[in-house]
PDB file of C-alpha atoms and ligand atoms in Angstrom:
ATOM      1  CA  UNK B  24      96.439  68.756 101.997  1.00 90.00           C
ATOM      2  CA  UNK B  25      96.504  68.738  98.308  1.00 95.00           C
ATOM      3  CA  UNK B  26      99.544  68.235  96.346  1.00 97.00           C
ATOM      4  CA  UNK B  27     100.591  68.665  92.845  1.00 98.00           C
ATOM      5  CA  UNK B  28     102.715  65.916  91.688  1.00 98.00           C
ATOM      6  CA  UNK B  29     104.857  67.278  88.680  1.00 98.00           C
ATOM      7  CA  UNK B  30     107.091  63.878  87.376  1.00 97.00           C
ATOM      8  CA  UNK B  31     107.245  62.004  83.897  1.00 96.00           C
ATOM      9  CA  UNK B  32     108.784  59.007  85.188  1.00 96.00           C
ATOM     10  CA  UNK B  33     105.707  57.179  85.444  1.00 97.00           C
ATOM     11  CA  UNK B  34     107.258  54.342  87.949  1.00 96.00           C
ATOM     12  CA  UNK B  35     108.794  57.054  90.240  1.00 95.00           C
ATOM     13  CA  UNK B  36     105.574  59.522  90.082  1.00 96.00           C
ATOM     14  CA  UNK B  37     103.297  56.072  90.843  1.00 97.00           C
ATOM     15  CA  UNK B  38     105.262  55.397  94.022  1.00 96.00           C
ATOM     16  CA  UNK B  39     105.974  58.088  95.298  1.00 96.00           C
ATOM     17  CA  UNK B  40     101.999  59.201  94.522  1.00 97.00           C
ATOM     18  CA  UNK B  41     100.923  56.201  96.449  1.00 97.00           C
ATOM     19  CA  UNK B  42     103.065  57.196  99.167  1.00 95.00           C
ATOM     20  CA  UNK B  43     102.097  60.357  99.717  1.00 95.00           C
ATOM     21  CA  UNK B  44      98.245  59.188  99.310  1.00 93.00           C
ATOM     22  CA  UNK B  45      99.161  56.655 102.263  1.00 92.00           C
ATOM     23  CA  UNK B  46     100.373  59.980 104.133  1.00 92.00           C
ATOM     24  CA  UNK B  47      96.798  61.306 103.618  1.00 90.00           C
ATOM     25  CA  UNK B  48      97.405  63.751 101.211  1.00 93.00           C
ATOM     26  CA  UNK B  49      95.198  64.293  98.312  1.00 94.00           C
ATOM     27  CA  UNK B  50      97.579  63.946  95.353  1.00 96.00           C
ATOM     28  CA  UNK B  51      97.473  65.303  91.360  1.00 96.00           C
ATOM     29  CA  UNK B  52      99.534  64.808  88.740  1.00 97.00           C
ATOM     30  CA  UNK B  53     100.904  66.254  86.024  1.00 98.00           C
ATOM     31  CA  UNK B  54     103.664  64.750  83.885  1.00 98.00           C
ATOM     32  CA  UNK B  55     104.876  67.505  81.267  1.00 98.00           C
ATOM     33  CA  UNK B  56     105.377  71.179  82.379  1.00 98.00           C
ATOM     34  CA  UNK B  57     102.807  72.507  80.300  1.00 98.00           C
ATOM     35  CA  UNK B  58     100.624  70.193  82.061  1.00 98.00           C
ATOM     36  CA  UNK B  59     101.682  71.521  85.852  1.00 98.00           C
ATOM     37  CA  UNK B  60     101.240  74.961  84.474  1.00 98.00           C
ATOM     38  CA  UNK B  61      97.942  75.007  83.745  1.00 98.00           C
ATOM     39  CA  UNK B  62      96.836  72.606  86.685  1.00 97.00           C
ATOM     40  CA  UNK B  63      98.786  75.432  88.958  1.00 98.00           C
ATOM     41  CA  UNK B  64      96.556  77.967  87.396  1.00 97.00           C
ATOM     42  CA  UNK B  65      93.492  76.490  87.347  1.00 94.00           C
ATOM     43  CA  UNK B  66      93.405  74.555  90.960  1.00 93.00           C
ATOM     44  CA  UNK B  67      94.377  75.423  94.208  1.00 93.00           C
ATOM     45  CA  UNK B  68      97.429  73.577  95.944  1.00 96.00           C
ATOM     46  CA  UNK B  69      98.984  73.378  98.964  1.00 97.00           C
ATOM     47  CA  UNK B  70     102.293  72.497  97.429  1.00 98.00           C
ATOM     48  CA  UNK B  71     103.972  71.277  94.131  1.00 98.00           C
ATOM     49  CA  UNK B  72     106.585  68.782  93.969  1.00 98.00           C
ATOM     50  CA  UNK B  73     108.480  69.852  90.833  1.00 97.00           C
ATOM     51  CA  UNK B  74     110.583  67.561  88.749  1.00 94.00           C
ATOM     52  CA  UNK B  75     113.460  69.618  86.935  1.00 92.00           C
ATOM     53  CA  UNK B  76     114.193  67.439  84.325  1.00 91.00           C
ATOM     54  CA  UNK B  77     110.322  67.322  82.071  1.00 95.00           C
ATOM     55  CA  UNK B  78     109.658  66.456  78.599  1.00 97.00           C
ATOM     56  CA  UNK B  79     108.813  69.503  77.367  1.00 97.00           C
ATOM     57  CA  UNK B  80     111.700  72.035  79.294  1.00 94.00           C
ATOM     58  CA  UNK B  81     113.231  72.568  82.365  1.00 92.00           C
ATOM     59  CA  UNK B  82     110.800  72.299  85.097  1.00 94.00           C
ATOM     60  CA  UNK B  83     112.366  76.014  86.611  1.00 94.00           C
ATOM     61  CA  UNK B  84     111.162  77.379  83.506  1.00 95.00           C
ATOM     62  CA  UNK B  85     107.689  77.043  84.947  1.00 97.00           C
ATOM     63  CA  UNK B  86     108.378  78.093  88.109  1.00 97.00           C
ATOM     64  CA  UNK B  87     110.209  81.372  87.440  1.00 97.00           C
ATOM     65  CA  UNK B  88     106.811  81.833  85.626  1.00 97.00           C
ATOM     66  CA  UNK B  89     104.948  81.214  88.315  1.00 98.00           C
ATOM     67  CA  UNK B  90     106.829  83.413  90.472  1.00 98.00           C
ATOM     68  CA  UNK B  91     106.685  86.382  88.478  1.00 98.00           C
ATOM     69  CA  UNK B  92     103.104  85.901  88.448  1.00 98.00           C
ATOM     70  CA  UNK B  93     102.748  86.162  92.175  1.00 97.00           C
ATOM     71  CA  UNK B  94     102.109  82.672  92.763  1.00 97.00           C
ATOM     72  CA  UNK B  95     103.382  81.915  95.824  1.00 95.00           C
ATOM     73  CA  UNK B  96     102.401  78.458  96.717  1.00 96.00           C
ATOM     74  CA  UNK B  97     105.400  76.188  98.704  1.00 98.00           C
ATOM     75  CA  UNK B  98     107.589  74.359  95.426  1.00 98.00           C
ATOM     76  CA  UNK B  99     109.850  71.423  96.435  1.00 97.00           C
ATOM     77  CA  UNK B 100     112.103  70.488  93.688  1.00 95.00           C
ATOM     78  CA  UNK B 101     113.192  66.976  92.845  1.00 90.00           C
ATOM     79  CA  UNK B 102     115.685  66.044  90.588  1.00 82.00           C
ATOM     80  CA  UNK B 103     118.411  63.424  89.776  1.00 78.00           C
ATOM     81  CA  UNK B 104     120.876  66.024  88.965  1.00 68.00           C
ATOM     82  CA  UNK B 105     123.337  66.519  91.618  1.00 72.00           C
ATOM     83  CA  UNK B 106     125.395  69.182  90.183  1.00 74.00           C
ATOM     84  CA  UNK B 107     124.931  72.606  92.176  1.00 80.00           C
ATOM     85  CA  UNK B 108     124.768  74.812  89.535  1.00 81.00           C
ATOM     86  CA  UNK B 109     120.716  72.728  88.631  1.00 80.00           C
ATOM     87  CA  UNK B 110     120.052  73.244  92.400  1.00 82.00           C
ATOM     88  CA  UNK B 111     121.035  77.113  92.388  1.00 85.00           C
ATOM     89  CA  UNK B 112     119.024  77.428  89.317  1.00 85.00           C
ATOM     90  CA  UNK B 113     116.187  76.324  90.931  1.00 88.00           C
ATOM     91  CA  UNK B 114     116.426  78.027  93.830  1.00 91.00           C
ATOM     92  CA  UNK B 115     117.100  81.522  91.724  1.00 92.00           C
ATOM     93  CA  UNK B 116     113.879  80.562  90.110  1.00 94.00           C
ATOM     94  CA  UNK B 117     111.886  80.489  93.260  1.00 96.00           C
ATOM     95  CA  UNK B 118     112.062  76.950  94.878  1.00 96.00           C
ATOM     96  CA  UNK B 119     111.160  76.780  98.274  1.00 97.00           C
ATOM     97  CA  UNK B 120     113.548  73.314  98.942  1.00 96.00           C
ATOM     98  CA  UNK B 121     115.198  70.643  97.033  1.00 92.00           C
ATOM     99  CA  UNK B 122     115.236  66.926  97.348  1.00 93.00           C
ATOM    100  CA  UNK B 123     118.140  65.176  95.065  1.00 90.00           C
ATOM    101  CA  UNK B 124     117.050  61.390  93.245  1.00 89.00           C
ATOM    102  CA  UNK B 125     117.623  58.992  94.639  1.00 89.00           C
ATOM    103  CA  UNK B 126     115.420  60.033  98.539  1.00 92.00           C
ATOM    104  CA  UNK B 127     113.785  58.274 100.955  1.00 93.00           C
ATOM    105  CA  UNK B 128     109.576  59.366 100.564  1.00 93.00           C
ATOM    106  CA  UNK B 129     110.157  59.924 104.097  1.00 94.00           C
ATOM    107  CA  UNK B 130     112.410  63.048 103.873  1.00 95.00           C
ATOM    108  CA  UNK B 131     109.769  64.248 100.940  1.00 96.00           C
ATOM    109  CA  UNK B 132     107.097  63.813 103.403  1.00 96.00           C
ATOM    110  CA  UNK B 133     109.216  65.324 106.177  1.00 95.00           C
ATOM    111  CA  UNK B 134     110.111  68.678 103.858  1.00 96.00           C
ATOM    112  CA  UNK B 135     106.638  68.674 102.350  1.00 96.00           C
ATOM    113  CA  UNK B 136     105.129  68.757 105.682  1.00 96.00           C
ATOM    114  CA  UNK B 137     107.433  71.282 107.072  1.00 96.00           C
ATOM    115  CA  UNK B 138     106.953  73.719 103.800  1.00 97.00           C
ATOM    116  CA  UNK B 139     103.273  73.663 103.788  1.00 96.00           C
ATOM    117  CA  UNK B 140     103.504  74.484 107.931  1.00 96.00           C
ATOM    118  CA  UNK B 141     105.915  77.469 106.768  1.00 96.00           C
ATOM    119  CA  UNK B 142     103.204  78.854 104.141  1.00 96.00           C
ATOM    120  CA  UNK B 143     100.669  78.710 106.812  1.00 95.00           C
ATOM    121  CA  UNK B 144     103.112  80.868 109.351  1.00 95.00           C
ATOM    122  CA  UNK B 145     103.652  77.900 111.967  1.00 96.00           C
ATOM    123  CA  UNK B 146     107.040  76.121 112.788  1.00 95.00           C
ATOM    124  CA  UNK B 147     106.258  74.022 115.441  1.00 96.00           C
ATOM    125  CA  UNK B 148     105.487  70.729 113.741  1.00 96.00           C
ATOM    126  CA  UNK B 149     102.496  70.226 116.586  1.00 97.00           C
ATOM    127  CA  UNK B 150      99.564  72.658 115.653  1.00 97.00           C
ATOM    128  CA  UNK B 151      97.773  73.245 119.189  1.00 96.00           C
ATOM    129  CA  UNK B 152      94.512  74.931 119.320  1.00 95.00           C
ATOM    130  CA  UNK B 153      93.139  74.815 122.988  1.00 94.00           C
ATOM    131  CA  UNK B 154      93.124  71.375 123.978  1.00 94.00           C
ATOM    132  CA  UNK B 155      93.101  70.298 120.724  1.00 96.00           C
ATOM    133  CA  UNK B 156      96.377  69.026 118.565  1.00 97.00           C
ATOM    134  CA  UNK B 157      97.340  68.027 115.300  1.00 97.00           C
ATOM    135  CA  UNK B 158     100.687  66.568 114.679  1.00 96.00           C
ATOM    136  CA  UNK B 159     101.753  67.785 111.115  1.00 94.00           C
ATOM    137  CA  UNK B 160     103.813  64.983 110.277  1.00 92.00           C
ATOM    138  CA  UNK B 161     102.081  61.628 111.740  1.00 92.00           C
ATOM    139  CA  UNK B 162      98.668  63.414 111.319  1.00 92.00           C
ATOM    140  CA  UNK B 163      97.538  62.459 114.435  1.00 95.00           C
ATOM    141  CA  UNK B 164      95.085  64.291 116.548  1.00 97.00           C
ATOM    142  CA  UNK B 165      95.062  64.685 120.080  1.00 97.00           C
ATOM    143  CA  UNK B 166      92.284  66.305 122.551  1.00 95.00           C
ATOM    144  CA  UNK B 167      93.600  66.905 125.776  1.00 94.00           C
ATOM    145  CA  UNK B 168      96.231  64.072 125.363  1.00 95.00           C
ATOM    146  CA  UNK B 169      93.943  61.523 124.572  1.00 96.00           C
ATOM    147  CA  UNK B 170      93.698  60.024 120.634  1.00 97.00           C
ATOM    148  CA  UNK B 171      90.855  60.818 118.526  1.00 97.00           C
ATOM    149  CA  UNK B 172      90.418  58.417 115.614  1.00 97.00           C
ATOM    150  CA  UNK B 173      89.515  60.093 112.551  1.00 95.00           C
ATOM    151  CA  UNK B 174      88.711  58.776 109.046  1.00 93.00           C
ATOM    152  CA  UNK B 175      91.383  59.942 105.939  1.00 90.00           C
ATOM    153  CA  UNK B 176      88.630  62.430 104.772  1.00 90.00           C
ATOM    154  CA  UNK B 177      87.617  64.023 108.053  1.00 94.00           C
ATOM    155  CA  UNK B 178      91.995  64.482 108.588  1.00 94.00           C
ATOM    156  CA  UNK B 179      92.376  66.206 106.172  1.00 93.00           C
ATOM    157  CA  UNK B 180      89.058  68.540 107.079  1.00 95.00           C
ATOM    158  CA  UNK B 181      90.781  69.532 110.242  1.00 96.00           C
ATOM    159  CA  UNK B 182      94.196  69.418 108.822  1.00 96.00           C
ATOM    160  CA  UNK B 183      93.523  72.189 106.818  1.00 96.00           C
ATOM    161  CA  UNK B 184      91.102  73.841 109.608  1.00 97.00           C
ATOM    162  CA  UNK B 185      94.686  74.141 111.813  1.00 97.00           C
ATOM    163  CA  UNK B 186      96.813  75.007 109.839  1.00 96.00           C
ATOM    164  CA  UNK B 187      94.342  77.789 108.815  1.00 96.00           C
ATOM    165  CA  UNK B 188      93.307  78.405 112.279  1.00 95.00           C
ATOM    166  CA  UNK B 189      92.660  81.063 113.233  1.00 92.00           C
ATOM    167  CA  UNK B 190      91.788  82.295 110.249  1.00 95.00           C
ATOM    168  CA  UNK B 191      87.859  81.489 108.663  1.00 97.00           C
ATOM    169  CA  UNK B 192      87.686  79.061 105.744  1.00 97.00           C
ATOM    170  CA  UNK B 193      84.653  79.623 103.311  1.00 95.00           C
ATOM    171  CA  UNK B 194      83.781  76.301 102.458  1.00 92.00           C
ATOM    172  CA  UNK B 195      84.931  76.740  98.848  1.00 91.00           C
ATOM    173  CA  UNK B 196      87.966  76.560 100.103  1.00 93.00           C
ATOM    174  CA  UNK B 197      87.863  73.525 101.737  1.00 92.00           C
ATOM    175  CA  UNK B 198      86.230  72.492  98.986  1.00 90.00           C
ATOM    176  CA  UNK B 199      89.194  73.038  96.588  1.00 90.00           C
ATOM    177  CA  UNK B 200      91.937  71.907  98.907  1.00 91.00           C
ATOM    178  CA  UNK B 201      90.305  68.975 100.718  1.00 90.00           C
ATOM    179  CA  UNK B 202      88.659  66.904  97.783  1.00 86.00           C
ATOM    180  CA  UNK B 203      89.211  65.907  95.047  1.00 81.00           C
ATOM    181  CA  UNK B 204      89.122  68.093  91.380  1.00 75.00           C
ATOM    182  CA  UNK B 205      86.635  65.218  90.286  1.00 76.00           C
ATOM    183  CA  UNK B 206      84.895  65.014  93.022  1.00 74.00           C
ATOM    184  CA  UNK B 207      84.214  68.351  94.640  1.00 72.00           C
ATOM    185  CA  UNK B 208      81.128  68.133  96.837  1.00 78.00           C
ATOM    186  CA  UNK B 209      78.636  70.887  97.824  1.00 78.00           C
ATOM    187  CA  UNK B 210      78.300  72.382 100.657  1.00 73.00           C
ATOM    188  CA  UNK B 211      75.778  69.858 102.158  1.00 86.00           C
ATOM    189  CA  UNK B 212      78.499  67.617 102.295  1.00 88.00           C
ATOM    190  CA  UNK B 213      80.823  69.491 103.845  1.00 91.00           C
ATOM    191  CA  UNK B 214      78.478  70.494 106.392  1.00 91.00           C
ATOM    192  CA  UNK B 215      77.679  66.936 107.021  1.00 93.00           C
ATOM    193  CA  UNK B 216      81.573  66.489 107.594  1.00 93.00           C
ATOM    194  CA  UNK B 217      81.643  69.117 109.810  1.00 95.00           C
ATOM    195  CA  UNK B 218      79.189  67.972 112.228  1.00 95.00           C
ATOM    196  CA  UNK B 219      81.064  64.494 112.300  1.00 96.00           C
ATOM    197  CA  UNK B 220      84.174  66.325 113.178  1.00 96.00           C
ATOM    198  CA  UNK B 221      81.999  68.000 115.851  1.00 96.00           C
ATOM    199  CA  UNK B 222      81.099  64.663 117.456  1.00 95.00           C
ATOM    200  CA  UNK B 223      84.318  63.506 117.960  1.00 96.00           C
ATOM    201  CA  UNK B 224      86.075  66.361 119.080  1.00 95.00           C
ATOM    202  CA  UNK B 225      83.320  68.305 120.867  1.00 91.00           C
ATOM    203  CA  UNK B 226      80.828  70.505 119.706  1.00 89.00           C
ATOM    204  CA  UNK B 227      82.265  74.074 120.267  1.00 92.00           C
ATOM    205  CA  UNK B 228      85.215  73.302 118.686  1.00 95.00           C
ATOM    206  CA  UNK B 229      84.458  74.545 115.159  1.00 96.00           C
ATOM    207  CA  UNK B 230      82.721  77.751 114.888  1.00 95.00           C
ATOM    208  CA  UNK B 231      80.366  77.991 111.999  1.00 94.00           C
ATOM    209  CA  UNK B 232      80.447  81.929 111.161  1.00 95.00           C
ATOM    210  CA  UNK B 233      77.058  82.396 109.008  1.00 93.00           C
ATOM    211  CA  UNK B 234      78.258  83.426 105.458  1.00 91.00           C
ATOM    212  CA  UNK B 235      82.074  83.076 105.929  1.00 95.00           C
ATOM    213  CA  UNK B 236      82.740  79.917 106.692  1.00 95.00           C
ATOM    214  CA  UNK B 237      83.973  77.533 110.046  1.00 96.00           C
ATOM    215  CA  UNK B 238      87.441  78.329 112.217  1.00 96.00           C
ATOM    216  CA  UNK B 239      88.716  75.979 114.653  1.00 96.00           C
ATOM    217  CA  UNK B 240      88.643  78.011 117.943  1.00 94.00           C
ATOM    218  CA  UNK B 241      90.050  77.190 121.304  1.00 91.00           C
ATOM    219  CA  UNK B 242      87.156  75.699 123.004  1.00 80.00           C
ATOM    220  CA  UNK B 243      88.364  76.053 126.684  1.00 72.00           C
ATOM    221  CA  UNK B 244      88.861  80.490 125.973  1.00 58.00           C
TER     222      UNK B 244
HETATM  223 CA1   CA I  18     112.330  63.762  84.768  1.00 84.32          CA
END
C-alpha cells in the first residue's frame, strides 16, 4: 500500500511516517499543497492523508480540486482544528474520513486500513481468497490457518494482489503502488517476487495471465 503523506509539521509528518512505514506501508510525502497536488497527479496512491491546515492554503482547496477532476482515490483528513464547521468543509470538499490532532497512529492506521478496503469494494477486514487470508489491519497472512512468514516487500506484493483480487494487475501497476517512486523495478524483478510468493504459498496460487498481468485465484476451485 502506498500512501501520500500531506503534513508541514515536520516532527508530526516524521512520526507518524515512521509509523506507518513500521505498518508496512510504502509512505511519500509532501509538505505544502502545491506539493501533494502534483505528487497526486503524477503517482498513483492508495490513499492521501491530508493535513488541512498547509503553508500555502487550505488543504480542502486541493481536494475539491481533485474531486472535480475525477480523482477518486480514499482522502483521510487530519487536522488540529476541532471546530465542525473545518470538518464539514472538508467533508463538502470530498474527504472520505477525518482524524482530529491530537490521535493515536493506531486509529490512523485503523481508518486508513479500513478506507483503502472500502476503495477496493471489501468490508470485511479479513480478505479470504480460497484457503488463503490476509488480515488488512495486522497484515498477516494465513494459508489454511497456518502462518506464512513473509518479508515487508513480498506483503505488500500480495497485499495489493487481494485487495485487487479478483481482478488482473499488469505489473505496472504493481509497479507504481508497491515500490518505491525512486526505485521502481522492471518487470524481471517483479517476476522474481512473484515466484517467491509462489514458494511460500503454493504454486497455483497466483495466475500469471500472458500479457495482462497475475490475479490471486482460489487455488482449491
Ligand atoms: Ca499544518
Amino acid at each position: 500500500m502506498k500512501v501520500l503523506l500531506v503534513e508541514d509539521d515536520a516532527a508530526l509528518a516524521e512520526a507518524l511516517g515512521t509509523a506507518l512505514g513500521e505498518a508496512g506501508m510504502l509512505v511519500e510525502q509532501a509538505a505544502t499543497g502545491g506539493e501533494a497536488d502534483f505528487l497526486v497527479r503524477t503517482e498513483r496512491y492508495d490513499a492521501v492523508i491530508l493535513d488541512l491546515g498547509l503553508p500555502d492554503g487550505d488543504g480542502s482547496r486541493w481536494l475539491a480540486e481533485w474531486r472535480e477532476d475525477a480523482i477518486e482515490l480514499p482522502v483521510l483528513v487530519l487536522t488540529a482544528r476541532t471546530r465542525w464547521n473545518d470538518k464539514a468543509a472538508g467533508f463538502s470538499a470530498g474527504a472520505d474520513d477525518y482524524v482530529t490532532k491530537p490521535f493515536e497512529t493506531a486509529e490512523v492506521l485503523f481508518r486508513l486500513h479500513a478506507l483503502v478496503r472500502r476503495s477496493h469494494g471489501h468490508a470485511h477486514p479479513v480478505l479470504r481468497i480460497g484457503e488463503l487470508a490476509f488480515d488488512t489491519h495486522s497484515g498477516s497472512v494465513t494459508l489454511a490457518g497456518r502462518p506464512v512468514s513473509l518479508t515487508a516487500q513480498e506483503s505488500r506484493l500480495l497485499a495489493y494482489l487481494a485487495h485487487a483480487a479478483p481482478r488482473v494487475v499488469s505489473r505496472s501497476e504493481l509497479a507504481e503502488h508497491v515500490y518505491d517512486r525512486d526505485h521502481e523495478p522492471d518487470s524481471n524483478v517483479i517476476d522474481v517476487q512473484i515466484s517467491r510468493l509462489r514458494r511460500k504459498l503454493g504454486t497455483t496460487r497466483i495466475e500469471t495471465l500472458r500479457g495482462q498481468g497475475y490475479r490471486l485465484v482460489d487455488a482449491t476451485t
